[in-house]
Amino acid sequence: MTSLGVVNSHAKLSVVGGGVIGLSVAWRAARLGWQVTVHDPAPGRGASWVAGGMLTPLSEGWPGEDRLLDLGLASLKLWPAFAQMLDPSIVSARGALTVALDAADVADLLRIAQWLQSRGQHIDVLDRAGVRTVEPVVSRAVRLGLYSPDELSVDNRALVAALQSAALAAGVEFRSETVTDLDALDADQVVLAAGVNSHQLCPQLPVRAVKGEILRLRSRAGSLPGPATTIRARVHGRPVYLVPRGDGLVVGATQYESADTQVTVAGVRDLISDAEAVFPAIGDFELYETSAGLRPMTPDNMPLIGRVDDRVIAATGHGRGGILLTPITVEGVLAALTDREPESSAAAALQTADPSRCAGVTT
Ligand SMILES: Cc1cc2nc3c(=O)[nH]c(=O)nc-3n(C[C@H](O)[C@H](O)[C@H](O)COP(=O)(O)OP(=O)(O)OC[C@H]3O[C@@H](n4cnc5c(N)ncnc54)[C@H](O)[C@@H]3O)c2cc1C
């Protein structure tokens, strides 16, 4: 590699982990001339397969998580060009609506709207009638809503498939293997994108598993139409969301400090009952899949993107937002690989994700 960021076309790059993060890095690096190998015993079947696919940094924003908001907004800006390069049809919904069902929720949403405003961001505050104008299918019990028309959702499984095809077309080699030692890889550079297992391969990266269960539903003959907008809410203190997906819906997600992927009866019960509080007609839909995945979380909820040492670059710890954060992660990893500054709109946000902030931090 030269200091101008021109890659030696024979430089070998090993990407450990073929979820959305590893696949995206592999695809883009191969197009820059790297000789790329993805090592993964089950590419595309980790958290990326299970996810809801929301690209909603404003709607998921929470006062205090300012760095995550900035990183998410910077990545959302990169998403249209990223989807365009890959397959624009992976974008499955536009607009996100967060609704309040009781007085405590109303207070929370107003606090979030104020915080966003203090950060120079705008979100529409809608009264009951305004909410039902945007999304007529929501419950009449909804009292207030925050609406963000420019947020998106993508079909995460179509995204995985498109990335796998794009990587193959760019000449990426896939090896079906579990990596146990990064030093043993025959590569000039290594990108570590092994999701919840990243900590095992690089103990200084404090990534832990946070389990999430999620449901996939489709409409049946005679069902009322589902929402056209992504809807988020908090019911009995639990977050729930409904993401439109073709002729159906993705309903998520539970959250536990656990590393198993079994779907529990209580998880399914709570998701259905909380979703029904928001969208009463859900009972007519077919429940055709339940699944659970592991979010790769870090202690400060920020991902780890950047150099660990001269040979290894981290691209992990994306927690509950790895689909959203894919384009900005690719930007950060390619900048590190080619020894250049990231694109200016992403540079400041990426600095806050540098893994060096975690020196001495444990999971
Ligand atoms: C229920 C749920 C809902 C979610 N909803 C959203 C959402 O709406 N929006 C959003 O942005 N994010 C969402 N997320 C988060 C998102 O799914 C993750 O942040 C993202 O998929 C992480 O991608 P990844 O490529 O790092 O990990 P993964 O997709 O988990 O991929 C890691 C890969 O590494 C491989 N691997 C592991 N260990 C090794 C090893 N030793 N050697 C080789 N390969 C290895 C695995 O086989 C796997 O394929 C959700 C997550 C869950 C669980």
GROMACS .gro file of C-alpha atoms and ligand atoms in nm:
model
  416
    1MET     CA    1   0.000   0.000   0.000
    2THR     CA    2   0.134   0.350  -0.075
    3SER     CA    3   0.075   0.661   0.134
    4LEU     CA    4  -0.164   0.778  -0.140
    5GLY     CA    5  -0.395   0.492  -0.054
    6VAL     CA    6  -0.331   0.301  -0.379
    7VAL     CA    7  -0.358  -0.066  -0.298
    8ASN     CA    8  -0.111  -0.324  -0.417
    9SER     CA    9  -0.344  -0.545  -0.619
   10HIS     CA   10  -0.192  -0.859  -0.464
   11ALA     CA   11  -0.238  -0.746  -0.100
   12LYS     CA   12  -0.425  -1.015   0.090
   13LEU     CA   13  -0.714  -0.924   0.316
   14SER     CA   14  -0.884  -1.173   0.547
   15VAL     CA   15  -1.229  -1.076   0.673
   16VAL     CA   16  -1.331  -1.283   0.974
   17GLY     CA   17  -1.712  -1.300   0.983
   18GLY     CA   18  -1.953  -1.274   0.692
   19GLY     CA   19  -2.247  -1.083   0.840
   20VAL     CA   20  -2.356  -0.753   0.687
   21ILE     CA   21  -2.045  -0.586   0.822
   22GLY     CA   22  -1.787  -0.838   0.698
   23LEU     CA   23  -1.963  -0.891   0.364
   24SER     CA   24  -1.982  -0.516   0.296
   25VAL     CA   25  -1.617  -0.462   0.379
   26ALA     CA   26  -1.515  -0.764   0.168
   27TRP     CA   27  -1.716  -0.648  -0.134
   28ARG     CA   28  -1.588  -0.291  -0.126
   29ALA     CA   29  -1.225  -0.386  -0.054
   30ALA     CA   30  -1.226  -0.637  -0.342
   31ARG     CA   31  -1.346  -0.363  -0.573
   32LEU     CA   32  -1.048  -0.155  -0.461
   33GLY     CA   33  -0.810  -0.432  -0.568
   34TRP     CA   34  -0.759  -0.628  -0.245
   35GLN     CA   35  -0.741  -1.006  -0.271
   36VAL     CA   36  -1.016  -1.082  -0.018
   37THR     CA   37  -1.110  -1.399   0.169
   38VAL     CA   38  -1.414  -1.416   0.400
   39HIS     CA   39  -1.378  -1.680   0.672
   40ASP     CA   40  -1.714  -1.786   0.819
   41PRO     CA   41  -1.873  -2.127   0.879
   42ALA     CA   42  -2.225  -1.980   0.825
   43PRO     CA   43  -2.203  -1.649   0.639
   44GLY     CA   44  -2.508  -1.425   0.663
   45ARG     CA   45  -2.680  -1.637   0.929
   46GLY     CA   46  -2.585  -1.440   1.242
   47ALA     CA   47  -2.759  -1.132   1.382
   48SER     CA   48  -2.780  -0.988   1.030
   49TRP     CA   49  -3.027  -1.259   0.929
   50VAL     CA   50  -3.250  -1.209   1.233
   51ALA     CA   51  -3.261  -0.826   1.247
   52GLY     CA   52  -3.557  -0.597   1.188
   53GLY     CA   53  -3.376  -0.378   0.934
   54MET     CA   54  -3.469  -0.036   1.072
   55LEU     CA   55  -3.248   0.259   0.976
   56THR     CA   56  -3.393   0.489   1.238
   57PRO     CA   57  -3.134   0.687   1.436
   58LEU     CA   58  -3.376   0.968   1.532
   59SER     CA   59  -3.660   0.738   1.633
   60GLU     CA   60  -3.424   0.518   1.837
   61GLY     CA   61  -3.237   0.814   1.983
   62TRP     CA   62  -3.226   0.848   2.360
   63PRO     CA   63  -3.111   1.153   2.558
   64GLY     CA   64  -2.747   1.101   2.654
   65GLU     CA   65  -2.664   0.879   2.355
   66ASP     CA   66  -2.539   1.177   2.154
   67ARG     CA   67  -2.241   1.004   1.989
   68LEU     CA   68  -2.458   0.713   1.875
   69LEU     CA   69  -2.710   0.959   1.731
   70ASP     CA   70  -2.439   1.141   1.534
   71LEU     CA   71  -2.291   0.816   1.406
   72GLY     CA   72  -2.633   0.683   1.306
   73LEU     CA   73  -2.731   1.005   1.129
   74ALA     CA   74  -2.400   1.010   0.940
   75SER     CA   75  -2.457   0.649   0.832
   76LEU     CA   76  -2.821   0.709   0.733
   77LYS     CA   77  -2.693   0.983   0.499
   78LEU     CA   78  -2.468   0.726   0.328
   79TRP     CA   79  -2.745   0.467   0.293
   80PRO     CA   80  -2.916   0.587  -0.031
   81ALA     CA   81  -2.588   0.574  -0.228
   82PHE     CA   82  -2.497   0.241  -0.063
   83ALA     CA   83  -2.834   0.087  -0.158
   84GLN     CA   84  -2.810   0.233  -0.507
   85MET     CA   85  -2.471   0.067  -0.561
   86LEU     CA   86  -2.602  -0.266  -0.432
   87ASP     CA   87  -2.975  -0.307  -0.505
   88PRO     CA   88  -3.220  -0.021  -0.442
   89SER     CA   89  -3.508  -0.267  -0.395
   90ILE     CA   90  -3.373  -0.367  -0.050
   91VAL     CA   91  -3.529  -0.048   0.091
   92SER     CA   92  -3.862  -0.179   0.219
   93ALA     CA   93  -4.026   0.115   0.400
   94ARG     CA   94  -3.999   0.490   0.444
   95GLY     CA   95  -4.091   0.692   0.751
   96ALA     CA   96  -4.091   0.599   1.119
   97LEU     CA   97  -4.353   0.679   1.380
   98THR     CA   98  -4.295   0.642   1.755
   99VAL     CA   99  -4.618   0.638   1.952
  100ALA     CA  100  -4.711   0.697   2.316
  101LEU     CA  101  -4.991   0.504   2.483
  102ASP     CA  102  -4.989   0.655   2.833
  103ALA     CA  103  -4.894   0.974   3.018
  104ALA     CA  104  -4.542   0.851   3.103
  105ASP     CA  105  -4.478   0.769   2.733
  106VAL     CA  106  -4.605   1.113   2.632
  107ALA     CA  107  -4.357   1.275   2.874
  108ASP     CA  108  -4.073   1.056   2.739
  109LEU     CA  109  -4.150   1.140   2.375
  110LEU     CA  110  -4.166   1.512   2.447
  111ARG     CA  111  -3.830   1.488   2.626
  112ILE     CA  112  -3.681   1.306   2.324
  113ALA     CA  113  -3.819   1.569   2.084
  114GLN     CA  114  -3.663   1.844   2.297
  115TRP     CA  115  -3.330   1.666   2.312
  116LEU     CA  116  -3.328   1.617   1.934
  117GLN     CA  117  -3.407   1.984   1.889
  118SER     CA  118  -3.118   2.076   2.121
  119ARG     CA  119  -2.898   1.864   1.892
  120GLY     CA  120  -3.016   2.057   1.584
  121GLN     CA  121  -3.244   1.776   1.465
  122HIS     CA  122  -3.612   1.796   1.390
  123ILE     CA  123  -3.883   1.540   1.443
  124ASP     CA  124  -4.256   1.610   1.393
  125VAL     CA  125  -4.463   1.599   1.715
  126LEU     CA  126  -4.813   1.476   1.624
  127ASP     CA  127  -5.131   1.475   1.830
  128ARG     CA  128  -5.370   1.179   1.821
  129ALA     CA  129  -5.538   1.295   1.500
  130GLY     CA  130  -5.202   1.366   1.336
  131VAL     CA  131  -5.077   1.017   1.422
  132ARG     CA  132  -5.385   0.856   1.268
  133THR     CA  133  -5.348   1.068   0.956
  134VAL     CA  134  -4.994   0.933   0.904
  135GLU     CA  135  -5.086   0.577   1.001
  136PRO     CA  136  -5.461   0.506   1.016
  137VAL     CA  137  -5.413   0.147   1.139
  138VAL     CA  138  -5.276   0.237   1.484
  139SER     CA  139  -5.484   0.191   1.798
  140ARG     CA  140  -5.722   0.468   1.905
  141ALA     CA  141  -5.549   0.453   2.246
  142VAL     CA  142  -5.241   0.625   2.102
  143ARG     CA  143  -5.205   0.973   2.253
  144LEU     CA  144  -4.907   1.130   2.078
  145GLY     CA  145  -4.646   1.044   1.818
  146LEU     CA  146  -4.307   1.148   1.687
  147TYR     CA  147  -4.282   1.119   1.310
  148SER     CA  148  -3.967   1.112   1.106
  149PRO     CA  149  -4.053   1.090   0.733
  150ASP     CA  150  -3.696   1.042   0.605
  151GLU     CA  151  -3.596   0.737   0.809
  152LEU     CA  152  -3.589   0.405   0.622
  153SER     CA  153  -3.612   0.033   0.673
  154VAL     CA  154  -3.444  -0.233   0.462
  155ASP     CA  155  -3.515  -0.601   0.408
  156ASN     CA  156  -3.215  -0.736   0.599
  157ARG     CA  157  -3.231  -1.078   0.430
  158ALA     CA  158  -3.241  -0.924   0.082
  159LEU     CA  159  -2.947  -0.710   0.195
  160VAL     CA  160  -2.747  -1.018   0.302
  161ALA     CA  161  -2.824  -1.192  -0.030
  162ALA     CA  162  -2.731  -0.884  -0.235
  163LEU     CA  163  -2.403  -0.847  -0.043
  164GLN     CA  164  -2.315  -1.214  -0.093
  165SER     CA  165  -2.373  -1.183  -0.471
  166ALA     CA  166  -2.185  -0.853  -0.494
  167ALA     CA  167  -1.889  -0.996  -0.300
  168LEU     CA  168  -1.874  -1.306  -0.522
  169ALA     CA  169  -1.897  -1.091  -0.836
  170ALA     CA  170  -1.609  -0.877  -0.706
  171GLY     CA  171  -1.392  -1.190  -0.670
  172VAL     CA  172  -1.416  -1.247  -0.294
  173GLU     CA  173  -1.329  -1.602  -0.187
  174PHE     CA  174  -1.544  -1.765   0.084
  175ARG     CA  175  -1.393  -2.020   0.322
  176SER     CA  176  -1.636  -2.212   0.540
  177GLU     CA  177  -1.428  -2.221   0.857
  178THR     CA  178  -1.423  -2.098   1.215
  179VAL     CA  179  -1.117  -1.887   1.286
  180THR     CA  180  -0.953  -1.950   1.623
  181ASP     CA  181  -0.634  -1.744   1.590
  182LEU     CA  182  -0.597  -1.423   1.388
  183ASP     CA  183  -0.218  -1.464   1.379
  184ALA     CA  184  -0.257  -1.791   1.187
  185LEU     CA  185  -0.432  -1.625   0.891
  186ASP     CA  186  -0.226  -1.596   0.574
  187ALA     CA  187  -0.307  -1.227   0.515
  188ASP     CA  188  -0.141  -0.886   0.504
  189GLN     CA  189  -0.440  -0.726   0.677
  190VAL     CA  190  -0.727  -0.870   0.882
  191VAL     CA  191  -1.072  -0.720   0.943
  192LEU     CA  192  -1.241  -0.864   1.251
  193ALA     CA  193  -1.619  -0.867   1.197
  194ALA     CA  194  -1.715  -1.176   1.395
  195GLY     CA  195  -2.012  -1.020   1.575
  196VAL     CA  196  -2.059  -1.153   1.928
  197ASN     CA  197  -1.750  -1.376   1.895
  198SER     CA  198  -1.512  -1.087   1.830
  199HIS     CA  199  -1.407  -1.077   2.197
  200GLN     CA  200  -1.284  -1.440   2.180
  201LEU     CA  201  -1.051  -1.354   1.891
  202CYS     CA  202  -0.937  -1.018   2.024
  203PRO     CA  203  -0.982  -1.004   2.402
  204GLN     CA  204  -0.923  -0.627   2.423
  205LEU     CA  205  -1.253  -0.569   2.237
  206PRO     CA  206  -1.528  -0.566   2.502
  207VAL     CA  207  -1.814  -0.720   2.298
  208ARG     CA  208  -2.087  -0.923   2.470
  209ALA     CA  209  -2.405  -1.093   2.347
  210VAL     CA  210  -2.749  -0.941   2.408
  211LYS     CA  211  -3.024  -1.174   2.291
  212GLY     CA  212  -3.324  -1.053   2.093
  213GLU     CA  213  -3.632  -1.244   1.979
  214ILE     CA  214  -3.830  -1.134   1.675
  215LEU     CA  215  -4.139  -1.247   1.483
  216ARG     CA  216  -4.222  -1.259   1.112
  217LEU     CA  217  -4.587  -1.226   1.012
  218ARG     CA  218  -4.776  -1.207   0.685
  219SER     CA  219  -5.124  -1.095   0.597
  220ARG     CA  220  -5.389  -1.352   0.513
  221ALA     CA  221  -5.687  -1.322   0.280
  222GLY     CA  222  -5.924  -1.086   0.457
  223SER     CA  223  -5.666  -0.936   0.699
  224LEU     CA  224  -5.681  -0.559   0.737
  225PRO     CA  225  -5.380  -0.387   0.577
  226GLY     CA  226  -5.073  -0.355   0.799
  227PRO     CA  227  -4.891  -0.029   0.865
  228ALA     CA  228  -4.699   0.132   0.576
  229THR     CA  229  -4.464   0.310   0.817
  230THR     CA  230  -4.228   0.160   1.073
  231ILE     CA  231  -4.398   0.196   1.412
  232ARG     CA  232  -4.218   0.197   1.745
  233ALA     CA  233  -4.366   0.209   2.095
  234ARG     CA  234  -4.303   0.121   2.457
  235VAL     CA  235  -4.573  -0.099   2.611
  236HIS     CA  236  -4.561  -0.193   2.983
  237GLY     CA  237  -4.206  -0.053   2.977
  238ARG     CA  238  -4.099  -0.288   2.697
  239PRO     CA  239  -3.994  -0.160   2.355
  240VAL     CA  240  -4.179  -0.301   2.055
  241TYR     CA  241  -4.161  -0.222   1.684
  242LEU     CA  242  -4.348  -0.320   1.370
  243VAL     CA  243  -4.156  -0.299   1.044
  244PRO     CA  244  -4.349  -0.332   0.714
  245ARG     CA  245  -4.198  -0.603   0.496
  246GLY     CA  246  -4.363  -0.690   0.162
  247ASP     CA  247  -4.703  -0.838   0.239
  248GLY     CA  248  -4.623  -0.870   0.607
  249LEU     CA  249  -4.455  -0.737   0.915
  250VAL     CA  250  -4.150  -0.793   1.131
  251VAL     CA  251  -4.229  -0.753   1.502
  252GLY     CA  252  -3.943  -0.712   1.748
  253ALA     CA  253  -3.771  -0.736   1.973
  254THR     CA  254  -3.703  -0.865   2.321
  255GLN     CA  255  -3.376  -0.785   2.495
  256TYR     CA  256  -3.195  -1.007   2.748
  257GLU     CA  257  -2.838  -1.039   2.875
  258SER     CA  258  -2.809  -1.390   2.739
  259ALA     CA  259  -2.613  -1.575   2.471
  260ASP     CA  260  -2.857  -1.849   2.369
  261THR     CA  261  -3.074  -1.833   2.058
  262GLN     CA  262  -3.377  -2.026   2.183
  263VAL     CA  263  -3.713  -1.855   2.133
  264THR     CA  264  -3.913  -1.848   2.457
  265VAL     CA  265  -4.289  -1.868   2.500
  266ALA     CA  266  -4.281  -1.554   2.717
  267GLY     CA  267  -4.088  -1.363   2.452
  268VAL     CA  268  -4.340  -1.447   2.178
  269ARG     CA  269  -4.636  -1.376   2.410
  270ASP     CA  270  -4.503  -1.033   2.510
  271LEU     CA  271  -4.418  -0.931   2.154
  272ILE     CA  272  -4.763  -1.025   2.024
  273SER     CA  273  -4.949  -0.861   2.310
  274ASP     CA  274  -4.739  -0.541   2.295
  275ALA     CA  275  -4.772  -0.519   1.916
  276GLU     CA  276  -5.149  -0.569   1.946
  277ALA     CA  277  -5.171  -0.269   2.180
  278VAL     CA  278  -5.036  -0.058   1.892
  279PHE     CA  279  -5.191  -0.237   1.592
  280PRO     CA  280  -5.512  -0.409   1.708
  281ALA     CA  281  -5.571  -0.598   1.381
  282ILE     CA  282  -5.252  -0.802   1.417
  283GLY     CA  283  -5.440  -1.112   1.537
  284ASP     CA  284  -5.554  -1.186   1.180
  285PHE     CA  285  -5.199  -1.216   1.047
  286GLU     CA  286  -5.015  -1.546   1.004
  287LEU     CA  287  -4.720  -1.595   1.240
  288TYR     CA  288  -4.481  -1.787   1.016
  289GLU     CA  289  -4.144  -1.749   1.185
  290THR     CA  290  -4.001  -1.685   1.528
  291SER     CA  291  -3.625  -1.640   1.570
  292ALA     CA  292  -3.363  -1.510   1.808
  293GLY     CA  293  -3.027  -1.348   1.744
  294LEU     CA  294  -2.738  -1.205   1.941
  295ARG     CA  295  -2.660  -0.835   1.928
  296PRO     CA  296  -2.285  -0.764   1.961
  297MET     CA  297  -2.303  -0.501   2.238
  298THR     CA  298  -2.029  -0.288   2.392
  299PRO     CA  299  -2.029  -0.123   2.736
  300ASP     CA  300  -2.100   0.225   2.590
  301ASN     CA  301  -2.335   0.102   2.310
  302MET     CA  302  -2.094   0.242   2.049
  303PRO     CA  303  -1.938   0.015   1.785
  304LEU     CA  304  -1.566  -0.056   1.755
  305ILE     CA  305  -1.442   0.061   1.415
  306GLY     CA  306  -1.074   0.117   1.350
  307ARG     CA  307  -0.723  -0.014   1.393
  308VAL     CA  308  -0.636  -0.248   1.677
  309ASP     CA  309  -0.277  -0.285   1.559
  310ASP     CA  310  -0.071  -0.269   1.236
  311ARG     CA  311  -0.245  -0.574   1.094
  312VAL     CA  312  -0.590  -0.598   1.253
  313ILE     CA  313  -0.886  -0.361   1.204
  314ALA     CA  314  -1.198  -0.397   1.422
  315ALA     CA  315  -1.544  -0.371   1.264
  316THR     CA  316  -1.765  -0.502   1.540
  317GLY     CA  317  -1.975  -0.419   1.848
  318HIS     CA  318  -2.264  -0.271   1.648
  319GLY     CA  319  -2.520  -0.373   1.907
  320ARG     CA  320  -2.877  -0.297   1.806
  321GLY     CA  321  -2.778  -0.084   1.503
  322GLY     CA  322  -2.545  -0.281   1.278
  323ILE     CA  323  -2.766  -0.264   0.971
  324LEU     CA  324  -2.798   0.113   1.005
  325LEU     CA  325  -2.425   0.148   1.072
  326THR     CA  326  -2.305  -0.067   0.780
  327PRO     CA  327  -2.218   0.210   0.530
  328ILE     CA  328  -2.028   0.424   0.780
  329THR     CA  329  -1.841   0.116   0.907
  330VAL     CA  330  -1.730   0.036   0.552
  331GLU     CA  331  -1.616   0.395   0.512
  332GLY     CA  332  -1.411   0.373   0.834
  333VAL     CA  333  -1.256   0.036   0.754
  334LEU     CA  334  -1.161   0.131   0.397
  335ALA     CA  335  -1.005   0.453   0.526
  336ALA     CA  336  -0.797   0.252   0.776
  337LEU     CA  337  -0.701  -0.004   0.510
  338THR     CA  338  -0.595   0.252   0.253
  339ASP     CA  339  -0.436   0.486   0.505
  340ARG     CA  340  -0.653   0.784   0.419
  341GLU     CA  341  -0.894   1.012   0.605
  342PRO     CA  342  -1.260   0.902   0.594
  343GLU     CA  343  -1.501   1.113   0.390
  344SER     CA  344  -1.540   1.444   0.577
  345SER     CA  345  -1.910   1.402   0.668
  346ALA     CA  346  -1.826   1.073   0.843
  347ALA     CA  347  -1.484   1.153   0.992
  348ALA     CA  348  -1.585   1.315   1.323
  349ALA     CA  349  -1.850   1.054   1.400
  350LEU     CA  350  -1.608   0.770   1.318
  351GLN     CA  351  -1.349   0.905   1.558
  352THR     CA  352  -1.590   0.840   1.847
  353ALA     CA  353  -1.604   0.471   1.746
  354ASP     CA  354  -1.227   0.420   1.763
  355PRO     CA  355  -1.150   0.100   1.959
  356SER     CA  356  -0.868   0.269   2.152
  357ARG     CA  357  -1.131   0.422   2.384
  358CYS     CA  358  -1.184   0.073   2.531
  359ALA     CA  359  -0.829   0.014   2.656
  360GLY     CA  360  -0.869  -0.164   2.988
  361VAL     CA  361  -1.251  -0.182   2.965
  362THR     CA  362  -1.408  -0.523   3.024
  363THR     CA  363  -1.737  -0.665   2.890
  364LIG     C1  364  -3.357  -0.920   1.717
  364LIG     C2  365  -3.262  -0.822   1.654
  364LIG     C3  366  -3.314  -0.712   1.586
  364LIG     C4  367  -3.226  -0.619   1.528
  364LIG     N1  368  -3.279  -0.514   1.458
  364LIG     C5  369  -3.196  -0.424   1.398
  364LIG     C6  370  -3.248  -0.316   1.324
  364LIG     O1  371  -3.371  -0.303   1.307
  364LIG     N2  372  -3.162  -0.227   1.268
  364LIG     C7  373  -3.026  -0.239   1.282
  364LIG     O2  374  -2.952  -0.155   1.233
  364LIG     N3  375  -2.974  -0.343   1.354
  364LIG     C8  376  -3.055  -0.435   1.412
  364LIG     N4  377  -3.004  -0.537   1.485
  364LIG     C9  378  -2.859  -0.543   1.506
  364LIG    C10  379  -2.787  -0.601   1.386
  364LIG     O3  380  -2.850  -0.721   1.347
  364LIG    C11  381  -2.641  -0.629   1.421
  364LIG     O4  382  -2.582  -0.516   1.481
  364LIG    C12  383  -2.564  -0.662   1.294
  364LIG     O5  384  -2.629  -0.766   1.222
  364LIG    C13  385  -2.422  -0.702   1.326
  364LIG     O6  386  -2.363  -0.748   1.206
  364LIG     P1  387  -2.229  -0.832   1.210
  364LIG     O7  388  -2.193  -0.858   1.070
  364LIG     O8  389  -2.132  -0.763   1.298
  364LIG     O9  390  -2.269  -0.963   1.291
  364LIG     P2  391  -2.337  -1.099   1.244
  364LIG    O10  392  -2.444  -1.080   1.146
  364LIG    O11  393  -2.373  -1.172   1.371
  364LIG    O12  394  -2.220  -1.174   1.169
  364LIG    C14  395  -2.107  -1.223   1.236
  364LIG    C15  396  -2.058  -1.342   1.158
  364LIG    O13  397  -1.936  -1.384   1.214
  364LIG    C16  398  -1.929  -1.525   1.204
  364LIG     N5  399  -1.832  -1.571   1.303
  364LIG    C17  400  -1.843  -1.566   1.437
  364LIG     N6  401  -1.734  -1.617   1.493
  364LIG    C18  402  -1.651  -1.655   1.393
  364LIG    C19  403  -1.524  -1.716   1.389
  364LIG     N7  404  -1.457  -1.746   1.501
  364LIG     N8  405  -1.468  -1.743   1.269
  364LIG    C20  406  -1.533  -1.711   1.154
  364LIG     N9  407  -1.655  -1.653   1.153
  364LIG    C21  408  -1.713  -1.626   1.271
  364LIG    C22  409  -2.071  -1.571   1.228
  364LIG    O14  410  -2.094  -1.700   1.172
  364LIG    C23  411  -2.153  -1.462   1.162
  364LIG    O15  412  -2.190  -1.497   1.030
  364LIG    C24  413  -3.087  -0.634   1.541
  364LIG    C25  414  -3.036  -0.746   1.607
  364LIG    C26  415  -3.122  -0.839   1.662
  364LIG    C27  416  -3.065  -0.960   1.732
   0.00000   0.00000   0.00000
